[in-house]
Coordinates of C-alpha atoms and ligand atoms in Angstrom, one line a residue:
M754 CA -15.4 17.8 -33.5
K755 CA -13.0 16.5 -30.8
G756 CA -11.4 19.2 -28.8
Y757 CA -14.3 21.6 -29.2
T758 CA -17.7 22.1 -27.6
E759 CA -18.8 23.8 -30.8
K760 CA -20.8 26.4 -28.8
M761 CA -20.3 30.0 -28.3
L762 CA -22.1 32.0 -25.5
Y763 CA -23.3 35.4 -26.6
I764 CA -24.3 37.9 -23.9
D765 CA -26.0 41.2 -24.7
L766 CA -25.7 43.5 -21.6
T767 CA -28.0 46.1 -23.0
R768 CA -30.8 43.7 -23.4
K769 CA -29.7 41.4 -20.5
K770 CA -30.0 38.4 -22.7
A771 CA -27.8 35.3 -23.3
K772 CA -27.9 32.9 -26.2
I773 CA -25.9 30.1 -27.5
R774 CA -24.6 29.9 -31.1
K775 CA -23.2 26.9 -32.8
I776 CA -19.7 27.0 -34.1
S777 CA -19.6 24.9 -37.3
E778 CA -17.0 22.2 -37.8
E779 CA -15.8 24.1 -40.9
N780 CA -15.1 27.2 -38.8
C781 CA -13.2 25.1 -36.2
K782 CA -11.1 23.7 -39.0
S783 CA -10.5 27.1 -40.7
Y784 CA -9.9 29.3 -37.7
I785 CA -8.8 26.7 -35.0
G786 CA -9.9 28.8 -32.0
G787 CA -8.6 31.6 -29.8
K788 CA -7.1 34.3 -31.9
G789 CA -8.6 32.8 -35.1
F790 CA -12.1 32.8 -33.7
G791 CA -11.6 36.3 -32.4
A792 CA -10.4 37.5 -35.8
K793 CA -13.4 36.0 -37.6
I794 CA -16.0 37.3 -35.2
L795 CA -14.5 40.8 -35.0
A796 CA -14.2 41.1 -38.7
E797 CA -17.7 39.9 -39.4
E798 CA -19.6 41.7 -36.6
L799 CA -17.8 44.9 -35.7
E800 CA -17.6 48.1 -37.7
P801 CA -13.8 48.8 -37.6
K802 CA -14.3 52.6 -37.1
V803 CA -16.5 52.1 -34.0
N804 CA -15.6 54.0 -30.8
P805 CA -14.0 51.4 -28.6
Y806 CA -16.2 52.6 -25.7
S807 CA -19.4 52.2 -27.8
P808 CA -21.8 49.4 -26.6
K809 CA -21.2 48.0 -30.1
N810 CA -17.6 47.1 -29.3
L811 CA -17.2 43.4 -28.7
L812 CA -15.3 41.7 -26.0
I813 CA -14.5 38.2 -27.2
F814 CA -13.0 35.5 -25.0
A815 CA -12.0 32.5 -27.0
T816 CA -10.4 29.2 -26.1
G817 CA -9.0 26.6 -28.5
P818 CA -8.8 22.8 -28.9
V819 CA -6.0 22.3 -26.2
N820 CA -7.8 24.1 -23.4
G821 CA -9.2 21.8 -20.8
L822 CA -6.6 19.1 -21.4
T823 CA -4.5 17.9 -18.5
L824 CA -1.4 19.1 -20.2
S825 CA 1.2 21.7 -19.5
G826 CA 0.8 25.0 -21.2
T827 CA -2.9 24.7 -22.0
A828 CA -4.3 27.2 -19.6
K829 CA -4.3 30.3 -21.7
F830 CA -7.2 31.9 -23.5
C831 CA -7.5 34.9 -25.8
A832 CA -9.3 38.2 -25.5
V833 CA -10.1 40.2 -28.7
F834 CA -11.7 43.6 -28.9
K835 CA -11.1 47.0 -30.5
S836 CA -8.5 48.7 -28.3
P837 CA -9.3 52.0 -26.6
L838 CA -5.5 52.6 -26.3
T839 CA -4.6 52.2 -30.0
G840 CA -7.9 52.4 -31.8
I841 CA -7.1 49.2 -33.7
W842 CA -7.2 45.4 -33.2
G843 CA -6.8 44.6 -29.5
E844 CA -5.6 41.2 -28.4
S845 CA -4.3 39.7 -25.2
Q846 CA -3.8 36.3 -23.6
C847 CA -4.3 35.2 -20.0
G848 CA -3.3 32.0 -18.1
G849 CA -4.6 30.7 -14.8
H850 CA -7.7 28.5 -14.5
F851 CA -10.6 30.3 -16.2
A852 CA -10.1 28.8 -19.7
P853 CA -10.5 25.2 -18.8
Q854 CA -13.6 26.0 -16.7
L855 CA -15.2 27.8 -19.6
K856 CA -14.6 24.7 -21.7
F857 CA -16.0 22.5 -18.9
A858 CA -19.1 24.7 -18.8
G859 CA -19.6 23.9 -22.4
Y860 CA -18.3 26.9 -24.4
D861 CA -15.4 27.5 -26.8
A862 CA -16.0 31.2 -26.7
L863 CA -17.8 33.9 -24.8
V864 CA -18.8 37.1 -26.6
I865 CA -19.9 40.2 -24.7
K866 CA -21.7 43.1 -26.3
G867 CA -23.9 46.0 -25.3
R868 CA -23.7 48.0 -22.1
S869 CA -25.4 47.7 -18.8
K870 CA -26.7 51.0 -17.2
T871 CA -25.8 49.8 -13.8
P872 CA -22.8 47.6 -12.8
V873 CA -23.2 43.9 -13.3
Y874 CA -21.3 40.7 -13.1
I875 CA -22.0 37.5 -15.0
I876 CA -22.1 34.1 -13.5
I877 CA -21.9 30.9 -15.7
E878 CA -22.5 27.5 -14.2
D879 CA -22.7 25.0 -17.1
E880 CA -25.9 26.0 -19.0
T881 CA -27.1 28.4 -16.3
V882 CA -26.1 32.0 -17.1
E883 CA -27.1 34.9 -14.9
I884 CA -26.4 38.6 -15.2
R885 CA -26.4 39.9 -11.6
D886 CA -26.2 43.3 -9.9
A887 CA -22.6 44.3 -9.0
K888 CA -23.1 47.5 -7.1
H889 CA -21.5 45.9 -4.0
L890 CA -18.4 45.0 -6.1
W891 CA -17.9 48.3 -8.0
G892 CA -15.0 50.3 -6.5
R893 CA -13.3 47.2 -5.1
D894 CA -9.9 46.1 -6.3
T895 CA -9.5 42.9 -8.3
F896 CA -8.3 40.7 -5.3
Q897 CA -11.3 41.8 -3.2
T898 CA -13.7 41.2 -6.1
E899 CA -12.6 37.6 -6.5
D900 CA -12.8 37.0 -2.7
V901 CA -16.4 38.4 -2.5
I902 CA -17.7 36.5 -5.5
K903 CA -16.1 33.2 -4.3
K904 CA -17.5 33.8 -0.8
D905 CA -21.0 34.4 -2.1
N906 CA -21.0 31.7 -4.8
G907 CA -18.4 29.1 -3.9
Q908 CA -14.7 28.5 -4.2
H909 CA -15.1 26.4 -7.3
F910 CA -15.7 29.5 -9.5
Q911 CA -12.9 30.9 -11.6
I912 CA -13.2 34.7 -12.0
I913 CA -12.0 37.5 -14.3
S914 CA -12.6 41.0 -13.1
I915 CA -11.6 44.7 -13.5
G916 CA -10.3 47.0 -10.8
P917 CA -10.8 50.8 -10.4
A918 CA -8.7 51.4 -13.5
G919 CA -11.1 49.6 -15.7
E920 CA -14.1 51.2 -14.0
N921 CA -12.6 54.6 -14.6
L922 CA -11.7 53.8 -18.3
V923 CA -8.0 54.1 -18.0
R924 CA -7.1 53.2 -21.6
Y925 CA -4.6 50.5 -20.6
A926 CA -6.6 48.9 -17.8
C927 CA -6.3 45.2 -17.7
I928 CA -8.6 42.3 -16.8
S929 CA -7.3 40.3 -13.9
H930 CA -7.6 36.7 -12.8
A931 CA -6.5 34.6 -9.9
K932 CA -4.6 37.5 -8.2
G933 CA -1.7 37.6 -10.6
R934 CA -2.8 36.7 -14.1
Q935 CA -3.9 39.3 -16.6
F936 CA -5.2 40.2 -20.0
G937 CA -2.6 42.8 -19.7
R938 CA -2.2 44.8 -22.9
C939 CA -4.3 47.0 -25.1
G940 CA -7.0 48.0 -22.5
A941 CA -9.3 45.0 -22.4
G942 CA -10.2 46.1 -18.8
A943 CA -11.3 49.6 -20.1
V944 CA -13.6 47.9 -22.7
M945 CA -15.1 45.8 -19.9
G946 CA -15.5 48.8 -17.7
S947 CA -17.3 50.7 -20.5
K948 CA -19.8 47.9 -20.6
G949 CA -20.5 48.2 -16.9
L950 CA -19.2 44.7 -16.4
K951 CA -17.3 44.2 -13.2
A952 CA -16.6 40.4 -13.4
I953 CA -17.3 37.1 -15.0
A954 CA -17.4 33.9 -12.9
V955 CA -17.5 30.4 -14.5
S956 CA -17.6 26.9 -13.3
G957 CA -18.3 23.7 -15.4
T958 CA -18.7 20.0 -14.9
G959 CA -18.0 18.8 -18.5
K960 CA -14.8 17.5 -20.0
V961 CA -12.9 17.8 -23.2
E962 CA -12.6 14.7 -25.4
V963 CA -9.7 13.9 -27.7
S964 CA -9.4 11.6 -30.6
M965 CA -6.3 9.7 -29.4
P966 CA -6.2 9.5 -25.6
N967 CA -3.4 7.0 -25.4
E968 CA -1.2 9.1 -27.8
L969 CA -2.0 12.2 -25.6
E970 CA -0.6 10.3 -22.6
N971 CA 2.6 9.6 -24.5
F972 CA 2.7 13.3 -25.6
R973 CA 2.3 14.4 -22.0
K974 CA 5.1 12.3 -20.7
E975 CA 7.5 13.5 -23.4
L976 CA 6.5 17.1 -22.9
N977 CA 7.1 16.9 -19.2
E978 CA 10.5 15.4 -19.7
Q979 CA 11.3 18.2 -22.2
I980 CA 10.0 20.9 -19.8
K981 CA 12.3 19.6 -17.1
E982 CA 15.3 19.6 -19.4
R983 CA 14.8 22.7 -21.5
L984 CA 12.9 25.2 -19.3
K985 CA 15.1 25.0 -16.2
S986 CA 15.7 28.7 -16.0
L987 CA 12.0 29.6 -16.5
R988 CA 11.1 27.1 -13.8
E989 CA 13.7 28.4 -11.4
Y990 CA 13.5 32.1 -11.9
G991 CA 10.4 32.8 -14.0
T992 CA 10.6 35.4 -16.8
P993 CA 13.1 37.7 -14.9
A994 CA 15.9 35.3 -16.0
I995 CA 16.0 37.1 -19.4
M996 CA 17.2 40.4 -17.8
A997 CA 20.7 39.0 -17.7
L998 CA 20.6 38.8 -21.5
T999 CA 19.1 42.3 -22.1
Q1000 CA 21.6 43.9 -19.8
T1001 CA 24.7 42.3 -21.3
T1002 CA 23.5 42.9 -24.9
G1003 CA 22.7 46.5 -24.2
T1004 CA 19.0 46.1 -24.9
L1005 CA 17.6 46.7 -21.4
P1006 CA 15.3 49.8 -21.7
T1007 CA 16.4 52.4 -19.2
R1008 CA 15.3 55.9 -18.2
N1009 CA 12.6 56.3 -20.8
W1010 CA 14.6 54.6 -23.6
T1011 CA 17.5 57.0 -23.3
Q1012 CA 19.9 54.2 -22.2
A1013 CA 19.9 50.4 -22.8
E1014 CA 22.0 49.3 -19.8
F1015 CA 21.0 49.9 -16.2
D1016 CA 23.5 50.8 -13.5
G1017 CA 21.0 49.4 -11.0
F1018 CA 20.9 46.0 -12.7
E1019 CA 22.5 44.1 -9.8
E1020 CA 19.7 45.4 -7.4
I1021 CA 16.8 44.3 -9.6
N1022 CA 17.9 41.2 -11.5
A1023 CA 16.5 37.6 -11.2
E1024 CA 19.1 36.4 -8.7
T1025 CA 18.5 39.3 -6.3
L1026 CA 14.7 38.8 -6.6
K1027 CA 15.1 35.1 -5.9
R1028 CA 17.4 35.7 -3.0
K1029 CA 15.5 38.5 -1.3
F1030 CA 11.8 38.0 -2.0
I1031 CA 10.7 34.8 -3.8
K1032 CA 9.0 32.5 -1.4
G1033 CA 7.2 30.1 -3.6
N1034 CA 5.9 29.1 -7.1
K1035 CA 2.5 29.5 -8.7
T1036 CA 1.3 27.6 -11.7
C1037 CA -1.6 27.6 -14.1
Y1038 CA -4.1 24.7 -14.6
S1039 CA -2.2 21.5 -15.1
C1040 CA 1.1 23.1 -15.9
L1041 CA 4.4 21.6 -14.8
V1042 CA 6.4 24.7 -15.6
A1043 CA 5.1 26.8 -12.7
C1044 CA 6.8 30.0 -14.0
G1045 CA 4.8 32.2 -11.6
K1046 CA 6.9 33.3 -8.6
I1047 CA 5.4 34.6 -5.4
S1048 CA 7.3 37.5 -3.9
K1049 CA 6.9 38.7 -0.3
V1050 CA 8.4 41.8 1.3
E1051 CA 8.8 41.2 5.0
T1052 CA 10.6 44.3 6.2
G1053 CA 10.9 48.0 5.5
P1054 CA 8.3 50.5 4.3
Y1055 CA 6.7 48.0 1.9
A1056 CA 6.5 45.1 4.4
G1057 CA 3.4 43.0 4.0
T1058 CA 3.5 43.1 0.2
E1059 CA 2.8 39.8 -1.5
V1060 CA 2.4 39.4 -5.2
D1061 CA 2.6 36.9 -8.1
G1062 CA 5.6 38.3 -9.8
P1063 CA 7.2 40.6 -10.7
E1064 CA 7.6 39.3 -14.2
Y1065 CA 10.5 40.6 -16.4
E1066 CA 8.2 43.1 -18.1
T1067 CA 7.2 44.6 -14.8
L1068 CA 10.8 44.7 -13.5
F1069 CA 11.9 46.6 -16.6
A1070 CA 8.9 48.9 -16.8
L1071 CA 8.6 50.0 -13.2
G1072 CA 12.4 49.4 -12.6
S1073 CA 15.0 50.3 -15.2
L1074 CA 12.7 52.3 -17.4
C1075 CA 12.0 54.6 -14.5
G1076 CA 15.6 54.5 -13.3
N1077 CA 14.3 52.7 -10.2
S1078 CA 16.7 50.2 -8.6
N1079 CA 14.6 49.8 -5.4
L1080 CA 13.4 46.2 -5.8
E1081 CA 11.0 46.3 -2.8
S1082 CA 9.2 49.2 -4.5
I1083 CA 8.8 47.3 -7.8
V1084 CA 7.3 44.4 -5.9
K1085 CA 4.9 46.8 -4.2
A1086 CA 4.1 48.7 -7.4
N1087 CA 3.3 45.3 -9.1
E1088 CA 0.9 44.5 -6.3
I1089 CA -0.8 47.9 -6.6
C1090 CA -1.1 47.6 -10.4
D1091 CA -2.6 44.1 -10.1
R1092 CA -5.1 45.2 -7.5
L1093 CA -6.1 48.4 -9.4
G1094 CA -6.1 46.6 -12.7
L1095 CA -3.3 48.4 -14.6
D1096 CA -1.1 47.0 -17.3
T1097 CA 2.4 47.3 -15.8
I1098 CA 4.1 47.7 -19.2
T1099 CA 2.2 50.8 -20.3
T1100 CA 2.0 52.1 -16.7
G1101 CA 5.8 52.0 -16.5
N1102 CA 6.2 53.6 -19.9
A1103 CA 3.7 56.4 -19.0
I1104 CA 5.6 57.2 -15.7
A1105 CA 9.0 57.1 -17.4
F1106 CA 7.7 59.5 -20.0
A1107 CA 6.3 61.8 -17.3
M1108 CA 9.7 61.6 -15.5
E1109 CA 11.5 62.8 -18.6
C1110 CA 9.0 65.6 -19.0
Y1111 CA 9.7 66.6 -15.4
E1112 CA 13.4 66.4 -15.7
K1113 CA 13.3 68.6 -18.9
G1114 CA 11.1 71.2 -17.1
I1115 CA 8.1 70.5 -19.4
I1116 CA 6.0 69.8 -16.3
N1117 CA 6.7 70.8 -12.7
K1118 CA 5.6 70.2 -9.1
N1119 CA 2.4 72.2 -9.8
D1120 CA 1.5 69.5 -12.3
T1121 CA 2.5 66.6 -10.1
D1122 CA 0.8 67.7 -6.9
G1123 CA 4.2 68.2 -5.3
I1124 CA 5.6 64.8 -6.4
E1125 CA 9.4 65.0 -7.2
L1126 CA 8.9 63.0 -10.4
T1127 CA 12.6 62.3 -11.1
F1128 CA 14.1 59.1 -12.5
G1129 CA 15.0 56.7 -9.7
N1130 CA 12.4 58.1 -7.2
H1131 CA 10.7 54.9 -6.2
E1132 CA 8.3 56.7 -3.9
A1133 CA 7.1 58.8 -6.8
V1134 CA 6.5 55.6 -8.8
I1135 CA 4.3 54.3 -6.0
D1136 CA 2.5 57.6 -5.5
I1137 CA 1.5 58.1 -9.2
L1138 CA -0.2 54.7 -9.6
G1139 CA -3.3 55.6 -7.7
K1140 CA -3.5 58.9 -9.5
I1141 CA -3.6 57.1 -12.8
A1142 CA -6.2 54.5 -11.7
Y1143 CA -8.5 57.2 -10.3
K1144 CA -7.6 59.8 -12.9
N1145 CA -6.5 62.4 -10.4
G1146 CA -4.2 65.4 -11.4
L1147 CA -1.4 64.3 -13.7
G1148 CA -2.8 60.8 -13.5
K1149 CA -5.7 61.8 -15.6
I1150 CA -3.4 62.7 -18.5
L1151 CA -1.2 59.6 -18.0
A1152 CA -4.3 57.4 -18.0
E1153 CA -4.6 58.2 -21.7
G1154 CA -1.3 56.4 -22.5
V1155 CA 1.9 57.9 -23.8
R1156 CA 0.7 58.9 -27.3
K1157 CA -2.3 60.9 -26.1
A1158 CA -0.5 62.2 -23.0
S1159 CA 2.2 63.7 -25.2
E1160 CA -0.5 65.3 -27.4
I1161 CA -2.0 66.9 -24.3
I1162 CA 1.3 68.0 -22.7
G1163 CA 2.9 69.1 -26.0
K1164 CA 5.9 71.4 -25.7
G1165 CA 8.1 69.0 -27.7
S1166 CA 7.3 66.0 -25.5
E1167 CA 6.0 64.2 -28.6
K1168 CA 9.7 63.6 -29.5
F1169 CA 10.3 61.3 -26.6
A1170 CA 6.8 59.7 -26.5
V1171 CA 7.8 56.1 -27.2
H1172 CA 5.0 54.1 -28.6
I1173 CA 4.1 52.2 -31.9
K1174 CA 0.6 52.7 -33.2
G1175 CA -0.3 53.9 -29.7
L1176 CA 1.0 50.9 -27.8
E1177 CA 4.1 51.3 -25.5
P1178 CA 6.9 48.9 -26.1
P1179 CA 7.9 46.0 -23.8
G1180 CA 11.4 45.4 -22.4
Y1181 CA 13.6 44.9 -25.5
D1182 CA 15.3 47.9 -27.0
P1183 CA 15.1 47.4 -30.8
R1184 CA 18.2 49.4 -31.5
G1185 CA 20.3 46.4 -30.5
L1186 CA 17.8 43.8 -31.8
K1187 CA 17.2 44.5 -35.5
G1188 CA 14.6 41.7 -35.9
V1189 CA 12.6 43.2 -33.0
A1190 CA 12.7 46.6 -34.7
L1191 CA 10.9 45.0 -37.7
A1192 CA 8.5 43.0 -35.5
Y1193 CA 7.5 46.0 -33.4
A1194 CA 6.9 48.1 -36.5
V1195 CA 4.6 45.6 -38.3
S1196 CA 2.9 44.1 -35.3
C1197 CA -0.9 44.1 -35.6
R1198 CA -1.4 45.5 -32.0
G1199 CA 1.4 48.0 -31.9
A1200 CA 4.7 47.5 -30.0
C1201 CA 4.5 43.9 -29.0
H1202 CA 6.9 41.2 -28.0
L1203 CA 4.5 38.3 -27.9
R1204 CA 3.1 38.1 -31.5
H1205 CA 6.5 37.0 -32.7
M1206 CA 8.9 36.5 -29.7
A1207 CA 11.6 37.8 -32.1
Y1208 CA 13.5 39.1 -29.0
R1209 CA 14.5 35.5 -28.0
P1210 CA 16.3 34.4 -31.2
N1211 CA 17.9 37.8 -31.5
L1212 CA 19.1 37.7 -27.9
T1213 CA 20.3 34.1 -28.0
G1214 CA 21.7 34.2 -31.6
S1215 CA 19.9 30.9 -32.4
H1216 CA 17.4 30.6 -35.3
P1217 CA 14.0 29.9 -33.8
F1218 CA 13.4 26.8 -35.9
G1219 CA 16.9 25.4 -35.7
R1220 CA 18.4 26.7 -39.0
G1221 CA 21.7 27.9 -37.6
K1222 CA 22.8 31.2 -36.1
I1223 CA 21.4 34.7 -36.5
D1224 CA 23.0 38.0 -35.9
R1225 CA 21.0 40.5 -33.8
L1226 CA 22.8 43.5 -35.3
S1227 CA 22.1 42.5 -38.9
Y1228 CA 19.0 43.4 -40.9
D1229 CA 19.5 40.5 -43.3
G1230 CA 17.1 37.6 -43.1
Q1231 CA 15.0 39.2 -40.3
A1232 CA 11.9 39.6 -42.4
E1233 CA 11.6 35.8 -43.1
I1234 CA 12.2 35.0 -39.4
V1235 CA 9.6 37.5 -38.2
K1236 CA 7.0 36.3 -40.7
E1237 CA 7.5 32.7 -39.8
L1238 CA 7.5 33.5 -36.1
E1239 CA 4.2 35.5 -36.5
D1240 CA 2.6 32.6 -38.3
F1241 CA 3.8 30.1 -35.7
Y1242 CA 2.5 32.1 -32.8
T1243 CA -0.8 32.8 -34.6
I1244 CA -1.4 29.0 -34.6
V1245 CA -0.2 28.8 -30.9
D1246 CA -2.6 31.6 -30.0
S1247 CA -5.4 30.0 -31.8
M1248 CA -4.9 26.5 -30.2
V1249 CA -4.5 28.4 -27.4
L1250 CA -1.2 27.2 -26.1
C1251 CA 1.1 29.1 -23.7
R1252 CA 4.1 30.4 -25.6
F1253 CA 6.4 29.4 -22.8
V1254 CA 6.1 25.8 -23.8
C1255 CA 6.6 26.9 -27.4
L1256 CA 9.7 29.0 -27.1
P1257 CA 11.9 29.7 -30.2
S1258 CA 14.7 27.2 -30.6
I1259 CA 14.0 25.2 -27.4
G1260 CA 10.3 24.6 -27.7
P1261 CA 9.5 22.0 -26.4
I1262 CA 6.6 22.5 -28.8
L1263 CA 7.6 23.7 -32.2
W1264 CA 6.1 23.1 -35.7
S1265 CA 6.2 19.2 -35.6
E1266 CA 4.9 18.9 -32.1
L1267 CA 2.1 21.4 -32.9
I1268 CA 1.1 19.3 -35.8
R1269 CA 1.2 16.1 -33.7
L1270 CA -0.8 17.6 -30.9
Y1271 CA -3.5 18.9 -33.3
A1272 CA -3.8 15.4 -34.7
I1273 CA -4.0 13.8 -31.3
I1274 CA -6.9 16.1 -30.3
T1275 CA -8.9 16.4 -33.5
G1276 CA -7.9 13.2 -35.3
L1277 CA -7.1 15.4 -38.3
K1278 CA -3.8 15.3 -40.2
I1279 CA -2.5 18.8 -41.0
T1280 CA 0.7 19.9 -42.6
K1281 CA 3.0 22.8 -41.7
K1282 CA 2.1 24.3 -45.1
K1283 CA -1.6 24.2 -44.2
F1284 CA -1.0 25.7 -40.8
I1285 CA 0.9 28.5 -42.4
M1286 CA -1.9 29.1 -44.8
L1287 CA -4.4 29.3 -41.9
A1288 CA -2.1 31.7 -40.0
E1289 CA -1.7 33.9 -43.1
R1290 CA -5.5 34.1 -43.5
I1291 CA -6.0 35.1 -39.8
N1292 CA -3.2 37.7 -40.2
N1293 CA -4.8 39.0 -43.4
I1294 CA -8.2 39.4 -41.6
I1295 CA -6.6 41.4 -38.8
K1296 CA -4.6 43.5 -41.3
S1297 CA -7.7 44.3 -43.2
F1298 CA -9.5 45.2 -39.9
N1299 CA -6.7 47.6 -39.0
L1300 CA -6.7 49.2 -42.5
K1301 CA -10.5 49.8 -42.3
A1302 CA -9.9 51.2 -38.8
G1303 CA -7.7 53.9 -40.4
L1304 CA -4.2 52.5 -40.4
S1305 CA -1.9 52.6 -43.5
R1306 CA 1.6 51.4 -44.3
K1307 CA 3.1 54.5 -42.8
D1308 CA 2.0 53.4 -39.4
D1309 CA 4.3 50.5 -39.7
S1310 CA 7.2 52.5 -38.3
L1311 CA 9.2 53.2 -35.1
P1312 CA 9.4 56.2 -32.8
E1313 CA 11.9 58.9 -33.8
R1314 CA 14.0 58.1 -30.7
F1315 CA 14.9 54.7 -32.0
M1316 CA 16.0 56.1 -35.4
N1317 CA 17.8 59.2 -34.3
E1318 CA 19.3 58.6 -30.8
P1319 CA 21.9 55.9 -30.5
V1320 CA 22.2 53.6 -27.5
K1321 CA 25.3 51.5 -27.1
G1322 CA 26.3 52.8 -30.6
Q1323 CA 23.2 51.4 -32.2
I1324 CA 20.3 53.1 -34.0
I1325 CA 17.7 51.8 -36.4
E1326 CA 18.5 53.1 -39.9
K1327 CA 15.3 54.3 -41.6
T1328 CA 16.3 53.0 -45.0
E1329 CA 17.2 49.6 -43.6
L1330 CA 13.9 49.5 -41.6
N1331 CA 12.0 50.3 -44.8
K1332 CA 13.8 47.6 -46.7
M1333 CA 12.9 45.0 -44.0
I1334 CA 9.3 46.2 -44.1
D1335 CA 9.2 45.9 -47.9
Q1336 CA 10.6 42.4 -47.7
Y1337 CA 8.0 41.5 -45.0
Y1338 CA 5.2 42.9 -47.1
R1339 CA 6.4 40.8 -50.1
L1340 CA 6.4 37.7 -48.0
R1341 CA 2.9 38.4 -46.8
R1342 CA 1.8 39.4 -50.4
W1343 CA 0.5 42.7 -49.0
K1344 CA 0.2 45.5 -51.5
C1345 CA -1.6 48.0 -49.3
K1346 CA -0.4 51.6 -49.1
Ligands
SF4_2328 S1 4.3 28.2 -18.6 FE1 3.8 29.6 -16.9 S2 2.3 31.0 -17.8 FE2 2.4 29.2 -19.2 S3 0.7 27.9 -18.6 FE3 2.6 27.2 -17.4 S4 2.6 28.3 -15.5 FE4 1.1 29.4 -16.9

């Protein structure tokens, strides 16, 4: 089938064996790729109650039909696993250059299972697959790991790796790639660490064939024009541009979700970042958008720092959420997290939670090894990162994530432990974005902004698919919008496209372009109705996995803080939330308790 290699590489680290499995054309048609493949494999091959650190847990990397094309927004691939942070479906996407190489090497997906007794890394060069000793890499940060593997094997390899956080099983450790791209959320890096797997390097010489190459050329030209016209702000500022909207709408999470507007906004916003630190752009394979921004700190205590970022999510999590308006320190903290392999969103939430514990007297300097862990103390933010990655002192507790940390600390801290199903929220306060409240509550991986992107239509007031205006403070109609957004991004994540070329309202790829692109690649005509049916099936499989893992409808909820403590005059009313959830369940035809 065009767009696919129809092969999956299975590697068992316990037995040190690799084998190739065929992917049937039927499965390509039914599950598309990426998230769809991940859902099918996880549901069929993993017992949902398995311990995420068991050798039985799977780490699935899956591409889709667009990966490997010379086309903007086609560099992402999907990781699926059982999450050690949440204990349910874990999923994350990463851009860069690895996905096309995996396709060129001849594989649509890579499935890792088992556990090596000693550290190893995997090297894949077309059909040659080797599991090699990685003792010389264990303990190195992710930047060093890539440098060493490339020096030893050649610059043509693309590499994903874990840092000390993954090795030490920090529950929200990420997998890093290309010194700035990550499988950030849900702890994929900890699963990789539990398998004794330090890195995977891949290089391929094949190519991806499409059914209509001339049509693809036309599509590319049109897409590039649309990108120049519609994604100007993303191209100029990267994701931090959205902070202007969260600040002005009163939805910028601040001081552990006690406020939604940051008095240090001017110091950490996109304009300031651009003026003071951004020195260049970075892009993924074949992508015209180049939303990655390289920041360099040239003077002061953090001089010498250079990082791909910070993205908006890092700016909020290590900035406003911690009351930190010192931008240099956020850039530095971003670099440290990337090197150590820490998800910046959960890391920022964990530090902000600890800061509130400290300010309320629940923990003190004896617990923090003398660190004055107050909101706004940027040096404390920097100091605590290493403690988390190496599980020292308080860092050992925070390495568990906010939910488990609050259970360990106790003393009423559970009341301000902000998480949904164990995953800490990204940078959009749902109290001022009612659609986001629903989307966070029902999301399959916990508090997530990417499964639905509901924050964008709520913030901009525009319906994601061009059907008029929406009111971010109204509960009405949000269930239909969230459900359609989830279905749309399920297809996007199965193709696997980057959602930044598929943004609500502005696209440039929305339903009709998605249908056209699928036909150009595969030669198959598909309707929106059929795409929605496929997306619903994938979401049903994931829901079923989560139910079997132990979730029930009551887990589709929000932290007490969002329902009891107003910010900017807004709370989420429990009855209204329940009505939205009822409506959402009706649309999904879910009857589960
Ligand atoms: S839009 Fe940004 S993240 Fe997406 S593929 Fe392009 S450069 Fe990568």
